[in-house]
CSV table of C-alpha atoms and ligand atoms in Angstrom, one decimal:
chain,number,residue,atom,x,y,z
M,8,UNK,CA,148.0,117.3,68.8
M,9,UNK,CA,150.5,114.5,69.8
M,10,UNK,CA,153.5,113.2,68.1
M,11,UNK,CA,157.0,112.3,69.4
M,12,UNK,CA,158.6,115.8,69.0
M,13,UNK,CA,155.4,117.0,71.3
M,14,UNK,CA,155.8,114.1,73.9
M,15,UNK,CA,160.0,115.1,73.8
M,16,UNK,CA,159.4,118.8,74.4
M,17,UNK,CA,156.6,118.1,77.1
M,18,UNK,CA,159.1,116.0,78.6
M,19,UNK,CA,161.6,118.8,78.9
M,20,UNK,CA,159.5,121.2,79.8
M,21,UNK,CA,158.2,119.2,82.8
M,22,UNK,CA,161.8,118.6,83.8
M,23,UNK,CA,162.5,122.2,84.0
M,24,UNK,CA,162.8,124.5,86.8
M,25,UNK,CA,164.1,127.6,85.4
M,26,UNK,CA,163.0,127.6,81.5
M,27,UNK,CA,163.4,130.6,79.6
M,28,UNK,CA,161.0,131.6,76.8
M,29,UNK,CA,162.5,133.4,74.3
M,30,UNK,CA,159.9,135.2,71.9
M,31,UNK,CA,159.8,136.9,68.3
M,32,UNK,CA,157.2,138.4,66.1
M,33,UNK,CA,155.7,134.9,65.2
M,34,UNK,CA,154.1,135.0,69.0
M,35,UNK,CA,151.9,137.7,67.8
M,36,UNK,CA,151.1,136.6,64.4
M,37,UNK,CA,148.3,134.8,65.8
M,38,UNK,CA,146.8,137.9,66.7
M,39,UNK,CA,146.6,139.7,63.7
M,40,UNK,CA,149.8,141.7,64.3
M,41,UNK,CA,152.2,141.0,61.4
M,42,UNK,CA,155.9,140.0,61.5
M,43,UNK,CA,158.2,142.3,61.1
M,44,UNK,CA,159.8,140.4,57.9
M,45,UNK,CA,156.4,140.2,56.4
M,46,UNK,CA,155.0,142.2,53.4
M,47,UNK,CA,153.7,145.5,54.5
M,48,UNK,CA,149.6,146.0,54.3
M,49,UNK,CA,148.0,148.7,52.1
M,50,UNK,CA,150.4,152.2,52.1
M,51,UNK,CA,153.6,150.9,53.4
M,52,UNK,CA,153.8,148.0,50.6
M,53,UNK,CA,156.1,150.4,48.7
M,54,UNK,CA,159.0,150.3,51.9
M,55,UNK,CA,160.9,147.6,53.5
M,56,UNK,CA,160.3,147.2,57.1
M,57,UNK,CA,164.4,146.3,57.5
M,58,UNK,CA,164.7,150.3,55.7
M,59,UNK,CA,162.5,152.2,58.3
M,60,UNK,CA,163.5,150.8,61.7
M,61,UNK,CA,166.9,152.8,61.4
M,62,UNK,CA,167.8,156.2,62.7
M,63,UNK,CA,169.0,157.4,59.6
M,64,UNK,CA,165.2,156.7,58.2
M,65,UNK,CA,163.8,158.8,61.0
M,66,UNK,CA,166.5,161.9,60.2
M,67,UNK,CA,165.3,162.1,57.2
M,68,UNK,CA,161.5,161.4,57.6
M,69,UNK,CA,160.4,161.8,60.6
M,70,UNK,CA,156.5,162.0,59.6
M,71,UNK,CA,156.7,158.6,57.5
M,72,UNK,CA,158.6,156.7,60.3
M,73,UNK,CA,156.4,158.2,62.9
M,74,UNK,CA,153.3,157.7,61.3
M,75,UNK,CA,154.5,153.7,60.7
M,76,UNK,CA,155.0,153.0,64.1
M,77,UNK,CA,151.8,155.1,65.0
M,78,UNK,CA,149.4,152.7,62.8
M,79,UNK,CA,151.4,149.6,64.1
M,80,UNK,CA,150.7,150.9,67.5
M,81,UNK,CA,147.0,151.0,66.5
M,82,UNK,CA,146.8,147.6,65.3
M,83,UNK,CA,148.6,146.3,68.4
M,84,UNK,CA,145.9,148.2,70.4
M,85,UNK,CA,143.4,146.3,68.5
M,86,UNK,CA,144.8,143.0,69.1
M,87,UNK,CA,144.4,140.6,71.7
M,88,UNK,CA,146.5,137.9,73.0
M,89,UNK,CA,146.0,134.5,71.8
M,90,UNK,CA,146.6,131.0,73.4
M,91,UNK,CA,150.0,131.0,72.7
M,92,UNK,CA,150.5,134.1,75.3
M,93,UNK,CA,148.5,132.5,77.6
M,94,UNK,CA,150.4,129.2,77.3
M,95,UNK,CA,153.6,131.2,77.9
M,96,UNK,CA,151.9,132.3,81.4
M,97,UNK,CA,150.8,128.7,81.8
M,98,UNK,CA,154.2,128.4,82.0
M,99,UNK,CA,155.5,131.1,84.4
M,100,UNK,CA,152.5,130.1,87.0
M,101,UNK,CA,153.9,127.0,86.7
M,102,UNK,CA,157.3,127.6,87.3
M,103,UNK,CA,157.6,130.9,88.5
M,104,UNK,CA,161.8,130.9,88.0
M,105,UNK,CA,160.7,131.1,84.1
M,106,UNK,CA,162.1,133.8,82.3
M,107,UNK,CA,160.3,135.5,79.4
M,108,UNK,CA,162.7,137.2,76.9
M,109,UNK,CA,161.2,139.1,73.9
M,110,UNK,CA,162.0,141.1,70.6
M,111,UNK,CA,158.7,141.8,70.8
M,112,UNK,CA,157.1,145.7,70.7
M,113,UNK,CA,154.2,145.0,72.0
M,114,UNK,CA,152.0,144.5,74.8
M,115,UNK,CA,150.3,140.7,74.5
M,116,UNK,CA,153.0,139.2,77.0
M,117,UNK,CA,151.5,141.6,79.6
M,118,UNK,CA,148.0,141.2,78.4
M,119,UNK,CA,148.1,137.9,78.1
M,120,UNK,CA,149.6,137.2,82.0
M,121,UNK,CA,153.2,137.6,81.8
M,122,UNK,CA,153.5,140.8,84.0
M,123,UNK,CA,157.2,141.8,83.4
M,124,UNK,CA,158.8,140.3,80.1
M,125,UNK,CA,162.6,141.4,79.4
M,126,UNK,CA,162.2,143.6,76.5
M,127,UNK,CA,165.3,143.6,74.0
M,128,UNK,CA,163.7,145.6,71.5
M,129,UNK,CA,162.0,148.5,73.5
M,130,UNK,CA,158.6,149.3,73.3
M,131,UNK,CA,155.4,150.5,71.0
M,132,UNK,CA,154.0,152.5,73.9
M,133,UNK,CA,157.4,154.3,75.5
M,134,UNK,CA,158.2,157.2,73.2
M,135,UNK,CA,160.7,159.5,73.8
M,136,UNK,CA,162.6,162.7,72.6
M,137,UNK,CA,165.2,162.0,69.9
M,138,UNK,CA,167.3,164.6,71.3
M,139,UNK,CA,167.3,164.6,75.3
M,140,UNK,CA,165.6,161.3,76.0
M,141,UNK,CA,163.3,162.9,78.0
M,142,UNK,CA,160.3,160.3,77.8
M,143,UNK,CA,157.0,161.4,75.9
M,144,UNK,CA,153.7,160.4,76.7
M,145,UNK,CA,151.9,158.5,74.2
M,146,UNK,CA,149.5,160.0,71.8
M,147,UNK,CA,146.4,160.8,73.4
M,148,UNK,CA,144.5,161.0,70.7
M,149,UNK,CA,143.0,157.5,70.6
M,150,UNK,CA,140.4,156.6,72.8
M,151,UNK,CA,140.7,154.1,75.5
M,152,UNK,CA,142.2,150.4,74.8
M,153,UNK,CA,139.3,149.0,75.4
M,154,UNK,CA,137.3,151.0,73.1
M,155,UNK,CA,139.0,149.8,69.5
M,156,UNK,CA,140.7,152.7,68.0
M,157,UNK,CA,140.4,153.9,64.6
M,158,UNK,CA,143.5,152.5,62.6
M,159,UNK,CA,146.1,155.5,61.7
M,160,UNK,CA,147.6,155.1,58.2
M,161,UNK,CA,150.2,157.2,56.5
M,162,UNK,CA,153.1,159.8,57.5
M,163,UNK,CA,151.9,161.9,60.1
M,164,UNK,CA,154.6,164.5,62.0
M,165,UNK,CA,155.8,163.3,65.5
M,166,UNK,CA,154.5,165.1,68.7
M,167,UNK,CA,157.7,168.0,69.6
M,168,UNK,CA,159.3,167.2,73.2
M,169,UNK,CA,157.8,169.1,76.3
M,170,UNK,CA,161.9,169.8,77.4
M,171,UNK,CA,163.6,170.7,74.4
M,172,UNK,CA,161.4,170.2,71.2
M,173,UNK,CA,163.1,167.8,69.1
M,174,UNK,CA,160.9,165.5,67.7
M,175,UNK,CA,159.7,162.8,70.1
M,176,UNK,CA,160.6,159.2,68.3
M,177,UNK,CA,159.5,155.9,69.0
M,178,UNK,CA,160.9,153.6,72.3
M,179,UNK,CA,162.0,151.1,70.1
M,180,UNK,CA,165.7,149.8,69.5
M,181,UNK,CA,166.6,150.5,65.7
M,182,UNK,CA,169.3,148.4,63.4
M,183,UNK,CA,172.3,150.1,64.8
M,184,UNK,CA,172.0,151.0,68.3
M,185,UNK,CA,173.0,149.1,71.2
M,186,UNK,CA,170.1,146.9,72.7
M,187,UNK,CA,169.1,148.1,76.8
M,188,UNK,CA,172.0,146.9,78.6
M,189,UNK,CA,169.9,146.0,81.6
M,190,UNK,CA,167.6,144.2,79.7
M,191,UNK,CA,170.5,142.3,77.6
M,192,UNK,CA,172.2,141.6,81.0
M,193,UNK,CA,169.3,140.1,82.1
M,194,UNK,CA,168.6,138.0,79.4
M,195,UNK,CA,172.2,136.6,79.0
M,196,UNK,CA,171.9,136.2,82.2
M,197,UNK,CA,169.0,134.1,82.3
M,198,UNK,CA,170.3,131.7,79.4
M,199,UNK,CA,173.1,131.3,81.4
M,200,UNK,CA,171.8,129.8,84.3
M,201,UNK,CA,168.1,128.1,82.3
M,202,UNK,CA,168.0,124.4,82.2
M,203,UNK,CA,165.3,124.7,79.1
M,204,UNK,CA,164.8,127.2,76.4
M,205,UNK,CA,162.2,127.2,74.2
M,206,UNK,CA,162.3,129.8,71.3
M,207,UNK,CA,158.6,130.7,69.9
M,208,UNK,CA,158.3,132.8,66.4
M,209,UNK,CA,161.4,134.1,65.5
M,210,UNK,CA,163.5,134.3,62.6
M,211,UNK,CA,166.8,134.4,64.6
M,212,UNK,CA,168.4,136.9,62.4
M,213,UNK,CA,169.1,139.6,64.0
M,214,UNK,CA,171.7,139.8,66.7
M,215,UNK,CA,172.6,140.1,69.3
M,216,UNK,CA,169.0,138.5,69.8
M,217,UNK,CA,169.6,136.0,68.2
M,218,UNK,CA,172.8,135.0,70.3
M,219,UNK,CA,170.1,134.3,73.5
M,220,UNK,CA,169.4,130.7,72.4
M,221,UNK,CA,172.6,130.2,71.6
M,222,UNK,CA,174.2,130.8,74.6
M,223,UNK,CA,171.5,128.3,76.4
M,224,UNK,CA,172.9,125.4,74.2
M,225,UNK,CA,176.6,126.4,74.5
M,226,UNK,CA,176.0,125.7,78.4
M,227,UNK,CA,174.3,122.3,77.8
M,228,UNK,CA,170.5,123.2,78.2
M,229,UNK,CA,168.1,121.8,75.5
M,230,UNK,CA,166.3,124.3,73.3
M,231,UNK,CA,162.9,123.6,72.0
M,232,UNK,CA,161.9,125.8,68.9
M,233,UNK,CA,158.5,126.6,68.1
M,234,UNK,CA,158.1,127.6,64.7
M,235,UNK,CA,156.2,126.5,61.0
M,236,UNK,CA,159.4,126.6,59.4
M,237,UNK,CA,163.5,125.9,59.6
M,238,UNK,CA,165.6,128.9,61.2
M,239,UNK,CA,169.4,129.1,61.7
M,240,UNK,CA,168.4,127.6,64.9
M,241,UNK,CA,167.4,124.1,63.8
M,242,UNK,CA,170.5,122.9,64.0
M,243,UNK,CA,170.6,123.5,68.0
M,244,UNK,CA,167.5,122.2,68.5
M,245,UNK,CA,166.7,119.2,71.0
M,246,UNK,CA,162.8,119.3,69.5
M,247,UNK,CA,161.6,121.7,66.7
M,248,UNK,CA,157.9,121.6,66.9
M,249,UNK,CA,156.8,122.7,63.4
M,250,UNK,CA,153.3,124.5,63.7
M,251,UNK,CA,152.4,128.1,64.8
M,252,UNK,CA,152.5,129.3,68.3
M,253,UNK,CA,148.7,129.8,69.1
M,254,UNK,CA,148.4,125.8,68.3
M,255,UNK,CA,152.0,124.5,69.6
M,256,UNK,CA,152.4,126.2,72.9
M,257,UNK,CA,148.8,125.3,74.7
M,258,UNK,CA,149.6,121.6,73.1
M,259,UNK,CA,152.9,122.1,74.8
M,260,UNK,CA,151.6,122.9,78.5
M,261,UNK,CA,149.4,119.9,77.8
M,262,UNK,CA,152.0,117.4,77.0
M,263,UNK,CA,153.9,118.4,80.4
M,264,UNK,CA,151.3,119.0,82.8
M,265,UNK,CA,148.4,117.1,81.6
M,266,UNK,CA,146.0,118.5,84.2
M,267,UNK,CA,147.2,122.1,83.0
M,268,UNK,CA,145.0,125.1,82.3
M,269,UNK,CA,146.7,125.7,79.0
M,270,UNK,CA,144.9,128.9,77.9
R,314,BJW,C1,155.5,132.0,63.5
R,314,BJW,C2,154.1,132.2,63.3
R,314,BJW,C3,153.3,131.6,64.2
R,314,BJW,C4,155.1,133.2,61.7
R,314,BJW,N1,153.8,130.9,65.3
R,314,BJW,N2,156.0,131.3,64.5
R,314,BJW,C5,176.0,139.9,63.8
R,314,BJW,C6,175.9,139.4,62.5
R,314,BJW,C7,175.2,140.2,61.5
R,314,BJW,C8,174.7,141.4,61.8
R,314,BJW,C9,174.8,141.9,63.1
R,314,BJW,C10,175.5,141.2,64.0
R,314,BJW,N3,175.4,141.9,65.2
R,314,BJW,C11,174.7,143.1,65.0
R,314,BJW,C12,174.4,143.1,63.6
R,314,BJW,C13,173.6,144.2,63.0
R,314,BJW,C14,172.1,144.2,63.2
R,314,BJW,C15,171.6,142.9,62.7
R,314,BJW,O1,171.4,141.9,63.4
R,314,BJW,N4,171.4,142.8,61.4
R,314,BJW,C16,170.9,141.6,60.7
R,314,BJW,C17,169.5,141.8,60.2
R,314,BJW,C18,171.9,141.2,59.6
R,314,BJW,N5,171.8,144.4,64.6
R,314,BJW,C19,171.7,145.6,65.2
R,314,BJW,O2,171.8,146.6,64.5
R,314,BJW,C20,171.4,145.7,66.6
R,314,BJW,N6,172.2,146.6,67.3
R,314,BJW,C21,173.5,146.4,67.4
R,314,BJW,O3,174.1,145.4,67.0
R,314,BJW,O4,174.2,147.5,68.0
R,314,BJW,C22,175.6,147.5,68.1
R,314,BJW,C23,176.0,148.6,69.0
R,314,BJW,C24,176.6,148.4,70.1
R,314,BJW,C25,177.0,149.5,71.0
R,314,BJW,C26,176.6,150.8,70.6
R,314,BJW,C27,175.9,151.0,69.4
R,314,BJW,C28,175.6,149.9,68.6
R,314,BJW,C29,170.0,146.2,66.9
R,314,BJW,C30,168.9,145.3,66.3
R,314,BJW,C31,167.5,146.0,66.6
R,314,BJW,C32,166.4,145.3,65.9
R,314,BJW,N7,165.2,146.0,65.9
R,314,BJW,C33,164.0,145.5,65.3
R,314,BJW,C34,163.1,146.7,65.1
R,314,BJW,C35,162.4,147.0,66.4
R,314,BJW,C36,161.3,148.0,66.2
R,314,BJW,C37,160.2,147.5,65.3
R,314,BJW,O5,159.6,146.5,65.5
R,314,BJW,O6,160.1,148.2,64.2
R,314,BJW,O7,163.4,144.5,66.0
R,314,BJW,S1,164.4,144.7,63.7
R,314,BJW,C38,163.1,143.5,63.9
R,314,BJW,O8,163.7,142.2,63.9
R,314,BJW,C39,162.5,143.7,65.2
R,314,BJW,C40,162.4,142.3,65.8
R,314,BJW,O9,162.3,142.3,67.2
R,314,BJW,C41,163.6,141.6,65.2
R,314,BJW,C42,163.5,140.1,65.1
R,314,BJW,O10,162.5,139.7,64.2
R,314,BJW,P1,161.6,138.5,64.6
R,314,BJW,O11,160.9,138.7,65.8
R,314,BJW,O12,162.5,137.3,64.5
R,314,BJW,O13,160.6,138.5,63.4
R,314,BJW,P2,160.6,138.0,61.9
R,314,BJW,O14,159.6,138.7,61.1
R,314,BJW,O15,162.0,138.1,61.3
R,314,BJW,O16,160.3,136.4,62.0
R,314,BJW,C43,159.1,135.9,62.4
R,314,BJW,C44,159.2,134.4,62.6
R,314,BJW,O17,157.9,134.0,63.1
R,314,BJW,C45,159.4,133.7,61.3
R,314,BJW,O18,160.5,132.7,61.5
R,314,BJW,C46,158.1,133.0,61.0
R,314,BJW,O19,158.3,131.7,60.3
R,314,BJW,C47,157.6,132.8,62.4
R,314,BJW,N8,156.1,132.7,62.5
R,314,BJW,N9,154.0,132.9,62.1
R,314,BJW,C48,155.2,130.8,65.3
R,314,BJW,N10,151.9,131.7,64.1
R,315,ZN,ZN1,164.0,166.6,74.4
């Protein structure tokens, strides 16, 4: 793949000692784990993804939201990172000051080499009680991850907490609570001080998220977007590199570090 945009961005990226990779549901599409904006597969058609990822959705299902974020769980477990991941660790073992930031509830940034990603969204795979907290351990009913699990479709009632025995909900961050502060420190923190940051499968519409990129090019560092079409971000964009991640991001490494392993 080459092209001026690509030669621009591997530029950049070769001038950069503390990038920042900022990541959205696009990074994973690649590996068969859909966006969060698009259409549900087989039982969930009927609900909009936007309508269950709120509290309110879990107080009065628990057993449908549960059981969505248990099959999503089991598709993640049967996924496995793809060259766009790998690129991203290219990346960080290149330049190890390189921050990965992502929206992401998944696992492929640590499967795929990036050992401690800031998390803004929470988790697949850190349940906890809805009540105290009190962290649950994760369904034990699938075999190991190595050893594809059956895929889980359809409401099914969440596990009661070992402390007080509320319901145990997901680890996740739902439309109306506050994002981690440690995690949103850290990643406002890390645009702050990033002299590159490339933005890789998001939609950039949901905040305060959304804001990371933003704040980068309010200080003066170039962002590089990685995405097959325009976002609200296009218009703060040094480069937009218009292809999907899995392609763009290995093409990427290349283009700065021509003797790279690019995944
Ligand atoms: C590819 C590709 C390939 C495809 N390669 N690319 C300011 C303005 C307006 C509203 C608000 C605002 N501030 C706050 C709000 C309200 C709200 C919000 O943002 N609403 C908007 C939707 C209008 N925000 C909140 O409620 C947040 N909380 C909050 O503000 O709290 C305030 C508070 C403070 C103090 C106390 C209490 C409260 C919380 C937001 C939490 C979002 N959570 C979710 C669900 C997580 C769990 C789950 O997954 O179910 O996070 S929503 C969902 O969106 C998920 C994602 O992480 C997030 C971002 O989505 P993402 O990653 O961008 O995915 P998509 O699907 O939208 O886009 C995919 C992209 O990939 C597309 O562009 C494709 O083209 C591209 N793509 N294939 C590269 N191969
Ligand atoms: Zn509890």
């Amino acid at each position: 793949m080459t092209g001026p945009e690509l030669a621009e961005a591997g530029r950049l990226l070769a001038a950069a000692r503390r990038p920042v990779v900022f990541t959205g549901a696009g990074m994973s599409a690649e590996s068969g784990v859909p966006t969060f904006r698009d259409a549900q597969t087989g039982l969930w058609q009927r609900y909009d993804p936007q309508e269950l990822a709120t509290p309110a959705a879990f107080r009065a299902d628990p057993a449908l939201v549960w059981g969505w974020y248990e099959a999503r769980r089991h598709g993640v477990l049967r996924a496995r990172p793809n060259p766009g991941h790998r690129a991203v660790a290219a990346i960080q073992a290149r330049l190890p000051e390189t921050v990965v930031i992502t929206q992401n509830v998944d696992d492929l940034h640590e499967r795929g080499g990036v050992p401690a990603p800031v998390r803004l969204h929470g988790s697949l795979f850190a349940p906890r009680c809805s009540a105290c907290a009190r962290p649950a351990p994760v369904l034990s009913d699938l075999p190991p991850p190595s050893d594809p699990p059956e895929p889980h479709d359809g409401p099914l009632d969440p596990p009661a907490c070992g402390g007080c025995g509320a319901p145990v909900r997901p680890g996740v961050v739902w439309f109306g609570e506050a994002l981690p502060s440690a995690a949103l420190d850290a990643a406002v923190e890390a645009a702050s001080g990033c002299d590159l940051l490339l933005t890789v499968g998001t939609s950039a519409l949901v905040h305060p998220a959304a804001e990371i990129p933003l704040v980068a090019a309010g200080l003066g560092a170039p962002v590089v977007q990685v995405n097959p079409v325009p976002t609200p971000l296009d218009a703060i964009c040094a480069v937009n590199l218009r292809g999907p991640a899995g392609e763009m991001l290995p093409a990427l490494v290349r283009a700065a570090w021509p003797d790279a392993d690019a995944g």
